[in-house]
Amino acid sequence: MDVVLAVDLKGGYVVHGCSGNRETYAPLTWGLSPSAEPSAYLTVMQPKYLYVADLDRIAMCGDHTEQILRLAERVTELWVDRGCSIPEEYLREKNIHNIVGTETIDAPLDEFDGGFLSIDIIDGCVIGNAFGPGTLPAEALHAADETNFDGCILLNISSVGTTTGIDPSYAEQLRSSTEKKLYYGGGVRSVDDLHILADSGFDGAIIATAVHKGNIPLEVVQEGSFC
């Protein structure tokens, strides 16, 4: 299973996210890196794989594209959520996986070719207009099998930064809902949670807070794999 380091960018800095309350996100200077400047931060963390959310572009109040392209040069693969709403907004670089979030999508799912669909969850339901109101994550994942995305990310926004943990039965339900590649982000608490995701058949886990708190060794994201 891939292990991907998550980075949220806001106002030019790496910030610490918690439960989707983005207005409260502040530069991440309390963790393993003394600097929240993205380049300096990556020098300390040295991940193999990187997930980047451009929170300013998602909120339509800024753009970190140039920084993201520089960060992509320093990792093997980079998944990026820039708030893409249409296929034309994809970054076409060889090691970049574009992410289309249900939060921001503004085109039919069948218009996208490649990239990852992020099933964005708040309080147990999928947000945005990609699916009907009250759609459950498993239902959205099943529907995604009919699309041309390379895979899906189950992003539990309510649990981001909280290290609330993973319920094994929930993980198994999600994994059985799609035949596509599936990554999980939000609330991963410990090595035990990585075992749960790996045993359930997930292709990747997206983590950050648990690493900075010492619950998951930094070496795991530097190696980029867990089994």
PDB file of C-alpha atoms in Angstrom:
ATOM      1  CA  MET A   1       0.000   0.000   0.000  1.00  0.00           C
ATOM      2  CA  ASP A   2       1.266   3.475  -0.901  1.00  0.00           C
ATOM      3  CA  VAL A   3       1.686   5.952   1.936  1.00  0.00           C
ATOM      4  CA  VAL A   4       1.339   9.563   0.800  1.00  0.00           C
ATOM      5  CA  LEU A   5       2.249  12.664   2.804  1.00  0.00           C
ATOM      6  CA  ALA A   6      -0.526  15.268   2.769  1.00  0.00           C
ATOM      7  CA  VAL A   7       0.251  18.978   2.425  1.00  0.00           C
ATOM      8  CA  ASP A   8      -2.354  21.742   2.567  1.00  0.00           C
ATOM      9  CA  LEU A   9      -1.209  25.046   1.050  1.00  0.00           C
ATOM     10  CA  LYS A  10      -2.725  28.358   2.115  1.00  0.00           C
ATOM     11  CA  GLY A  11      -1.259  31.818   1.745  1.00  0.00           C
ATOM     12  CA  GLY A  12       2.050  30.395   0.526  1.00  0.00           C
ATOM     13  CA  TYR A  13       2.582  28.131   3.534  1.00  0.00           C
ATOM     14  CA  VAL A  14       1.991  24.552   4.611  1.00  0.00           C
ATOM     15  CA  VAL A  15      -0.900  24.725   7.065  1.00  0.00           C
ATOM     16  CA  HIS A  16      -2.385  22.269   9.521  1.00  0.00           C
ATOM     17  CA  GLY A  17      -5.944  21.345   8.670  1.00  0.00           C
ATOM     18  CA  CYS A  18      -8.561  20.186  11.152  1.00  0.00           C
ATOM     19  CA  SER A  19     -12.117  19.041  10.399  1.00  0.00           C
ATOM     20  CA  GLY A  20     -12.439  21.231   7.299  1.00  0.00           C
ATOM     21  CA  ASN A  21     -12.556  24.526   9.215  1.00  0.00           C
ATOM     22  CA  ARG A  22     -10.235  26.165   6.713  1.00  0.00           C
ATOM     23  CA  GLU A  23     -10.540  29.700   8.056  1.00  0.00           C
ATOM     24  CA  THR A  24      -8.726  28.515  11.195  1.00  0.00           C
ATOM     25  CA  TYR A  25      -5.863  26.732   9.407  1.00  0.00           C
ATOM     26  CA  ALA A  26      -2.479  28.132  10.497  1.00  0.00           C
ATOM     27  CA  PRO A  27       1.113  27.487   9.333  1.00  0.00           C
ATOM     28  CA  LEU A  28       2.312  24.072  10.468  1.00  0.00           C
ATOM     29  CA  THR A  29       5.343  24.973  12.581  1.00  0.00           C
ATOM     30  CA  TRP A  30       4.723  22.669  15.562  1.00  0.00           C
ATOM     31  CA  GLY A  31       5.516  19.418  13.747  1.00  0.00           C
ATOM     32  CA  LEU A  32       8.703  17.770  12.523  1.00  0.00           C
ATOM     33  CA  SER A  33       9.630  20.713  10.308  1.00  0.00           C
ATOM     34  CA  PRO A  34      10.507  24.049  11.924  1.00  0.00           C
ATOM     35  CA  SER A  35       9.516  25.812   8.707  1.00  0.00           C
ATOM     36  CA  ALA A  36       6.120  25.935   6.988  1.00  0.00           C
ATOM     37  CA  GLU A  37       7.644  27.266   3.769  1.00  0.00           C
ATOM     38  CA  PRO A  38       6.833  24.456   1.285  1.00  0.00           C
ATOM     39  CA  SER A  39      10.340  23.884  -0.078  1.00  0.00           C
ATOM     40  CA  ALA A  40      11.983  23.914   3.353  1.00  0.00           C
ATOM     41  CA  TYR A  41       9.202  21.720   4.709  1.00  0.00           C
ATOM     42  CA  LEU A  42       9.764  19.116   1.998  1.00  0.00           C
ATOM     43  CA  THR A  43      13.507  19.162   2.644  1.00  0.00           C
ATOM     44  CA  VAL A  44      12.832  17.983   6.196  1.00  0.00           C
ATOM     45  CA  MET A  45      10.055  15.523   5.436  1.00  0.00           C
ATOM     46  CA  GLN A  46      11.504  14.011   2.225  1.00  0.00           C
ATOM     47  CA  PRO A  47       8.414  11.988   1.219  1.00  0.00           C
ATOM     48  CA  LYS A  48       8.407   9.650  -1.753  1.00  0.00           C
ATOM     49  CA  TYR A  49       4.781  10.487  -2.554  1.00  0.00           C
ATOM     50  CA  LEU A  50       2.974  13.781  -1.961  1.00  0.00           C
ATOM     51  CA  TYR A  51      -0.667  14.874  -1.855  1.00  0.00           C
ATOM     52  CA  VAL A  52      -1.202  18.625  -2.165  1.00  0.00           C
ATOM     53  CA  ALA A  53      -4.414  20.549  -1.651  1.00  0.00           C
ATOM     54  CA  ASP A  54      -4.310  24.138  -2.890  1.00  0.00           C
ATOM     55  CA  LEU A  55      -6.824  25.542  -0.421  1.00  0.00           C
ATOM     56  CA  ASP A  56      -6.663  29.045  -1.868  1.00  0.00           C
ATOM     57  CA  ARG A  57      -7.457  27.869  -5.379  1.00  0.00           C
ATOM     58  CA  ILE A  58     -10.223  25.624  -4.052  1.00  0.00           C
ATOM     59  CA  ALA A  59     -11.698  28.701  -2.342  1.00  0.00           C
ATOM     60  CA  MET A  60     -11.023  30.812  -5.476  1.00  0.00           C
ATOM     61  CA  CYS A  61      -8.890  33.312  -3.577  1.00  0.00           C
ATOM     62  CA  GLY A  62      -5.357  32.432  -4.718  1.00  0.00           C
ATOM     63  CA  ASP A  63      -3.183  29.992  -6.646  1.00  0.00           C
ATOM     64  CA  HIS A  64      -0.141  27.883  -5.680  1.00  0.00           C
ATOM     65  CA  THR A  65       0.372  26.260  -9.096  1.00  0.00           C
ATOM     66  CA  GLU A  66       3.989  27.400  -9.508  1.00  0.00           C
ATOM     67  CA  GLN A  67       4.920  26.077  -6.060  1.00  0.00           C
ATOM     68  CA  ILE A  68       3.148  22.783  -6.775  1.00  0.00           C
ATOM     69  CA  LEU A  69       5.092  22.282 -10.001  1.00  0.00           C
ATOM     70  CA  ARG A  70       8.359  22.839  -8.114  1.00  0.00           C
ATOM     71  CA  LEU A  71       7.326  20.381  -5.405  1.00  0.00           C
ATOM     72  CA  ALA A  72       6.485  17.789  -8.071  1.00  0.00           C
ATOM     73  CA  GLU A  73      10.115  17.834  -9.212  1.00  0.00           C
ATOM     74  CA  ARG A  74      11.182  16.583  -5.766  1.00  0.00           C
ATOM     75  CA  VAL A  75       8.928  13.549  -5.363  1.00  0.00           C
ATOM     76  CA  THR A  76       8.240  10.368  -7.301  1.00  0.00           C
ATOM     77  CA  GLU A  77       4.520  11.056  -7.673  1.00  0.00           C
ATOM     78  CA  LEU A  78       2.289  13.958  -6.657  1.00  0.00           C
ATOM     79  CA  TRP A  79      -1.493  13.960  -6.292  1.00  0.00           C
ATOM     80  CA  VAL A  80      -2.937  17.461  -6.451  1.00  0.00           C
ATOM     81  CA  ASP A  81      -6.337  18.927  -5.666  1.00  0.00           C
ATOM     82  CA  ARG A  82      -6.426  22.443  -7.121  1.00  0.00           C
ATOM     83  CA  GLY A  83     -10.186  22.738  -7.066  1.00  0.00           C
ATOM     84  CA  CYS A  84     -10.468  21.577 -10.691  1.00  0.00           C
ATOM     85  CA  SER A  85     -14.031  21.945 -11.901  1.00  0.00           C
ATOM     86  CA  ILE A  86     -13.503  21.058 -15.589  1.00  0.00           C
ATOM     87  CA  PRO A  87     -10.995  18.802 -17.430  1.00  0.00           C
ATOM     88  CA  GLU A  88      -9.212  21.761 -19.016  1.00  0.00           C
ATOM     89  CA  GLU A  89      -7.805  22.734 -15.614  1.00  0.00           C
ATOM     90  CA  TYR A  90      -5.650  19.611 -15.309  1.00  0.00           C
ATOM     91  CA  LEU A  91      -1.880  19.998 -14.902  1.00  0.00           C
ATOM     92  CA  ARG A  92      -0.304  17.871 -17.620  1.00  0.00           C
ATOM     93  CA  GLU A  93       2.968  16.735 -16.039  1.00  0.00           C
ATOM     94  CA  LYS A  94       4.259  13.164 -16.144  1.00  0.00           C
ATOM     95  CA  ASN A  95       4.333  12.509 -12.382  1.00  0.00           C
ATOM     96  CA  ILE A  96       1.240  14.506 -11.400  1.00  0.00           C
ATOM     97  CA  HIS A  97      -2.121  12.890 -10.694  1.00  0.00           C
ATOM     98  CA  ASN A  98      -4.865  15.481 -10.977  1.00  0.00           C
ATOM     99  CA  ILE A  99      -7.659  15.249  -8.431  1.00  0.00           C
ATOM    100  CA  VAL A 100     -11.233  16.297  -9.111  1.00  0.00           C
ATOM    101  CA  GLY A 101     -13.129  16.777  -5.855  1.00  0.00           C
ATOM    102  CA  THR A 102     -16.869  16.354  -5.542  1.00  0.00           C
ATOM    103  CA  GLU A 103     -16.695  19.616  -3.591  1.00  0.00           C
ATOM    104  CA  THR A 104     -15.711  21.654  -6.645  1.00  0.00           C
ATOM    105  CA  ILE A 105     -16.592  19.643  -9.771  1.00  0.00           C
ATOM    106  CA  ASP A 106     -18.648  21.575 -12.317  1.00  0.00           C
ATOM    107  CA  ALA A 107     -18.786  19.215 -15.289  1.00  0.00           C
ATOM    108  CA  PRO A 108     -20.303  15.773 -15.877  1.00  0.00           C
ATOM    109  CA  LEU A 109     -18.154  12.951 -14.521  1.00  0.00           C
ATOM    110  CA  ASP A 110     -17.921  11.325 -17.947  1.00  0.00           C
ATOM    111  CA  GLU A 111     -16.092  14.354 -19.370  1.00  0.00           C
ATOM    112  CA  PHE A 112     -12.982  13.596 -17.296  1.00  0.00           C
ATOM    113  CA  ASP A 113     -10.355  11.212 -18.624  1.00  0.00           C
ATOM    114  CA  GLY A 114      -7.792  10.047 -16.087  1.00  0.00           C
ATOM    115  CA  GLY A 115      -6.900  11.555 -12.759  1.00  0.00           C
ATOM    116  CA  PHE A 116      -8.501  10.718  -9.426  1.00  0.00           C
ATOM    117  CA  LEU A 117     -12.004  11.452  -8.208  1.00  0.00           C
ATOM    118  CA  SER A 118     -11.999  12.655  -4.605  1.00  0.00           C
ATOM    119  CA  ILE A 119     -15.142  11.579  -2.788  1.00  0.00           C
ATOM    120  CA  ASP A 120     -15.301  14.468  -0.316  1.00  0.00           C
ATOM    121  CA  ILE A 121     -17.167  13.567   2.853  1.00  0.00           C
ATOM    122  CA  ILE A 122     -18.568  15.747   5.645  1.00  0.00           C
ATOM    123  CA  ASP A 123     -20.644  14.211   8.420  1.00  0.00           C
ATOM    124  CA  GLY A 124     -20.869  10.908   6.575  1.00  0.00           C
ATOM    125  CA  CYS A 125     -22.269  12.199   3.262  1.00  0.00           C
ATOM    126  CA  VAL A 126     -20.744  13.200  -0.066  1.00  0.00           C
ATOM    127  CA  ILE A 127     -20.663  16.965  -0.576  1.00  0.00           C
ATOM    128  CA  GLY A 128     -20.957  18.880  -3.853  1.00  0.00           C
ATOM    129  CA  ASN A 129     -23.068  18.438  -6.969  1.00  0.00           C
ATOM    130  CA  ALA A 130     -21.485  15.361  -8.504  1.00  0.00           C
ATOM    131  CA  PHE A 131     -24.084  13.107  -6.901  1.00  0.00           C
ATOM    132  CA  GLY A 132     -27.525  13.599  -5.390  1.00  0.00           C
ATOM    133  CA  PRO A 133     -28.078  15.102  -1.917  1.00  0.00           C
ATOM    134  CA  GLY A 134     -27.415  12.679   0.897  1.00  0.00           C
ATOM    135  CA  THR A 135     -25.355  10.290  -1.235  1.00  0.00           C
ATOM    136  CA  LEU A 136     -23.354   7.890   0.888  1.00  0.00           C
ATOM    137  CA  PRO A 137     -19.642   7.285   0.170  1.00  0.00           C
ATOM    138  CA  ALA A 138     -20.165   3.649  -0.837  1.00  0.00           C
ATOM    139  CA  GLU A 139     -22.835   4.685  -3.354  1.00  0.00           C
ATOM    140  CA  ALA A 140     -20.545   7.307  -4.889  1.00  0.00           C
ATOM    141  CA  LEU A 141     -17.646   4.862  -5.125  1.00  0.00           C
ATOM    142  CA  HIS A 142     -19.856   2.311  -6.869  1.00  0.00           C
ATOM    143  CA  ALA A 143     -21.016   4.944  -9.377  1.00  0.00           C
ATOM    144  CA  ALA A 144     -17.400   5.964 -10.007  1.00  0.00           C
ATOM    145  CA  ASP A 145     -16.737   2.562 -11.560  1.00  0.00           C
ATOM    146  CA  GLU A 146     -18.603   3.794 -14.634  1.00  0.00           C
ATOM    147  CA  THR A 147     -16.214   6.737 -15.124  1.00  0.00           C
ATOM    148  CA  ASN A 148     -12.781   7.060 -16.753  1.00  0.00           C
ATOM    149  CA  PHE A 149     -10.952   8.174 -13.620  1.00  0.00           C
ATOM    150  CA  ASP A 150      -7.817   6.186 -12.779  1.00  0.00           C
ATOM    151  CA  GLY A 151      -8.925   5.827  -9.173  1.00  0.00           C
ATOM    152  CA  CYS A 152     -10.708   7.391  -6.236  1.00  0.00           C
ATOM    153  CA  ILE A 153      -9.754   9.059  -2.983  1.00  0.00           C
ATOM    154  CA  LEU A 154     -12.104   8.775  -0.037  1.00  0.00           C
ATOM    155  CA  LEU A 155     -11.451  12.070   1.772  1.00  0.00           C
ATOM    156  CA  ASN A 156     -13.154  12.295   5.147  1.00  0.00           C
ATOM    157  CA  ILE A 157     -12.937  16.072   5.568  1.00  0.00           C
ATOM    158  CA  SER A 158     -14.640  15.924   8.958  1.00  0.00           C
ATOM    159  CA  SER A 159     -11.764  13.805  10.268  1.00  0.00           C
ATOM    160  CA  VAL A 160      -8.824  15.636   8.663  1.00  0.00           C
ATOM    161  CA  GLY A 161      -6.236  16.495  11.299  1.00  0.00           C
ATOM    162  CA  THR A 162      -8.153  14.790  14.104  1.00  0.00           C
ATOM    163  CA  THR A 163      -6.471  11.334  14.216  1.00  0.00           C
ATOM    164  CA  THR A 164      -9.867   9.841  15.083  1.00  0.00           C
ATOM    165  CA  GLY A 165      -8.964   6.468  13.621  1.00  0.00           C
ATOM    166  CA  ILE A 166     -10.425   4.010  11.103  1.00  0.00           C
ATOM    167  CA  ASP A 167     -13.293   1.614  11.699  1.00  0.00           C
ATOM    168  CA  PRO A 168     -12.371  -1.785  10.148  1.00  0.00           C
ATOM    169  CA  SER A 169     -15.892  -2.655   8.995  1.00  0.00           C
ATOM    170  CA  TYR A 170     -16.309   0.786   7.396  1.00  0.00           C
ATOM    171  CA  ALA A 171     -12.991   0.400   5.598  1.00  0.00           C
ATOM    172  CA  GLU A 172     -14.023  -2.979   4.228  1.00  0.00           C
ATOM    173  CA  GLN A 173     -17.382  -1.608   3.074  1.00  0.00           C
ATOM    174  CA  LEU A 174     -15.694   1.227   1.196  1.00  0.00           C
ATOM    175  CA  ARG A 175     -13.101  -0.991  -0.428  1.00  0.00           C
ATOM    176  CA  SER A 176     -15.744  -3.442  -1.630  1.00  0.00           C
ATOM    177  CA  SER A 177     -17.728  -0.607  -3.255  1.00  0.00           C
ATOM    178  CA  THR A 178     -15.365   0.005  -6.170  1.00  0.00           C
ATOM    179  CA  GLU A 179     -13.009  -1.906  -8.416  1.00  0.00           C
ATOM    180  CA  LYS A 180     -10.863   1.167  -9.028  1.00  0.00           C
ATOM    181  CA  LYS A 181      -7.712   2.112  -7.149  1.00  0.00           C
ATOM    182  CA  LEU A 182      -8.742   3.540  -3.789  1.00  0.00           C
ATOM    183  CA  TYR A 183      -6.862   5.821  -1.398  1.00  0.00           C
ATOM    184  CA  TYR A 184      -8.038   6.951   2.032  1.00  0.00           C
ATOM    185  CA  GLY A 185      -7.413  10.286   3.743  1.00  0.00           C
ATOM    186  CA  GLY A 186      -8.679  11.872   6.940  1.00  0.00           C
ATOM    187  CA  GLY A 187      -8.234  10.743  10.523  1.00  0.00           C
ATOM    188  CA  VAL A 188      -5.575   8.060  10.054  1.00  0.00           C
ATOM    189  CA  ARG A 189      -4.295   7.758  13.603  1.00  0.00           C
ATOM    190  CA  SER A 190      -1.604   5.126  13.852  1.00  0.00           C
ATOM    191  CA  VAL A 191       0.252   2.196  12.366  1.00  0.00           C
ATOM    192  CA  ASP A 192      -2.742   0.076  13.395  1.00  0.00           C
ATOM    193  CA  ASP A 193      -4.934   2.157  11.072  1.00  0.00           C
ATOM    194  CA  LEU A 194      -2.479   1.582   8.241  1.00  0.00           C
ATOM    195  CA  HIS A 195      -2.819  -2.150   8.902  1.00  0.00           C
ATOM    196  CA  ILE A 196      -6.611  -1.833   8.737  1.00  0.00           C
ATOM    197  CA  LEU A 197      -6.472  -0.037   5.392  1.00  0.00           C
ATOM    198  CA  ALA A 198      -3.876  -2.411   3.944  1.00  0.00           C
ATOM    199  CA  ASP A 199      -5.756  -5.500   5.137  1.00  0.00           C
ATOM    200  CA  SER A 200      -8.969  -4.113   3.616  1.00  0.00           C
ATOM    201  CA  GLY A 201      -7.245  -3.793   0.235  1.00  0.00           C
ATOM    202  CA  PHE A 202      -6.778  -0.044  -0.040  1.00  0.00           C
ATOM    203  CA  ASP A 203      -4.135   1.039  -2.543  1.00  0.00           C
ATOM    204  CA  GLY A 204      -2.975   4.010  -0.506  1.00  0.00           C
ATOM    205  CA  ALA A 205      -3.264   6.046   2.678  1.00  0.00           C
ATOM    206  CA  ILE A 206      -2.874   9.832   2.848  1.00  0.00           C
ATOM    207  CA  ILE A 207      -1.467  10.997   6.175  1.00  0.00           C
ATOM    208  CA  ALA A 208       0.136  13.965   7.929  1.00  0.00           C
ATOM    209  CA  THR A 209      -0.937  14.731  11.517  1.00  0.00           C
ATOM    210  CA  ALA A 210      -0.136  11.230  12.815  1.00  0.00           C
ATOM    211  CA  VAL A 211       3.411  11.590  11.467  1.00  0.00           C
ATOM    212  CA  HIS A 212       3.959  14.962  13.121  1.00  0.00           C
ATOM    213  CA  LYS A 213       2.630  13.592  16.419  1.00  0.00           C
ATOM    214  CA  GLY A 214       4.998  10.620  16.231  1.00  0.00           C
ATOM    215  CA  ASN A 215       2.237   8.013  15.955  1.00  0.00           C
ATOM    216  CA  ILE A 216       3.483   6.913  12.529  1.00  0.00           C
ATOM    217  CA  PRO A 217       7.253   6.940  11.857  1.00  0.00           C
ATOM    218  CA  LEU A 218       8.504   9.512   9.371  1.00  0.00           C
ATOM    219  CA  GLU A 219      10.337   6.689   7.602  1.00  0.00           C
ATOM    220  CA  VAL A 220       7.002   5.297   6.415  1.00  0.00           C
ATOM    221  CA  VAL A 221       6.262   8.341   4.231  1.00  0.00           C
ATOM    222  CA  GLN A 222       9.886   8.551   3.149  1.00  0.00           C
ATOM    223  CA  GLU A 223       9.732   4.955   1.924  1.00  0.00           C
ATOM    224  CA  GLY A 224       6.232   5.514   0.556  1.00  0.00           C
ATOM    225  CA  SER A 225       4.920   2.044   1.284  1.00  0.00           C
ATOM    226  CA  PHE A 226       3.365  -0.086   4.005  1.00  0.00           C
ATOM    227  CA  CYS A 227       2.485  -3.747   4.053  1.00  0.00           C
TER     228      CYS A 227
END
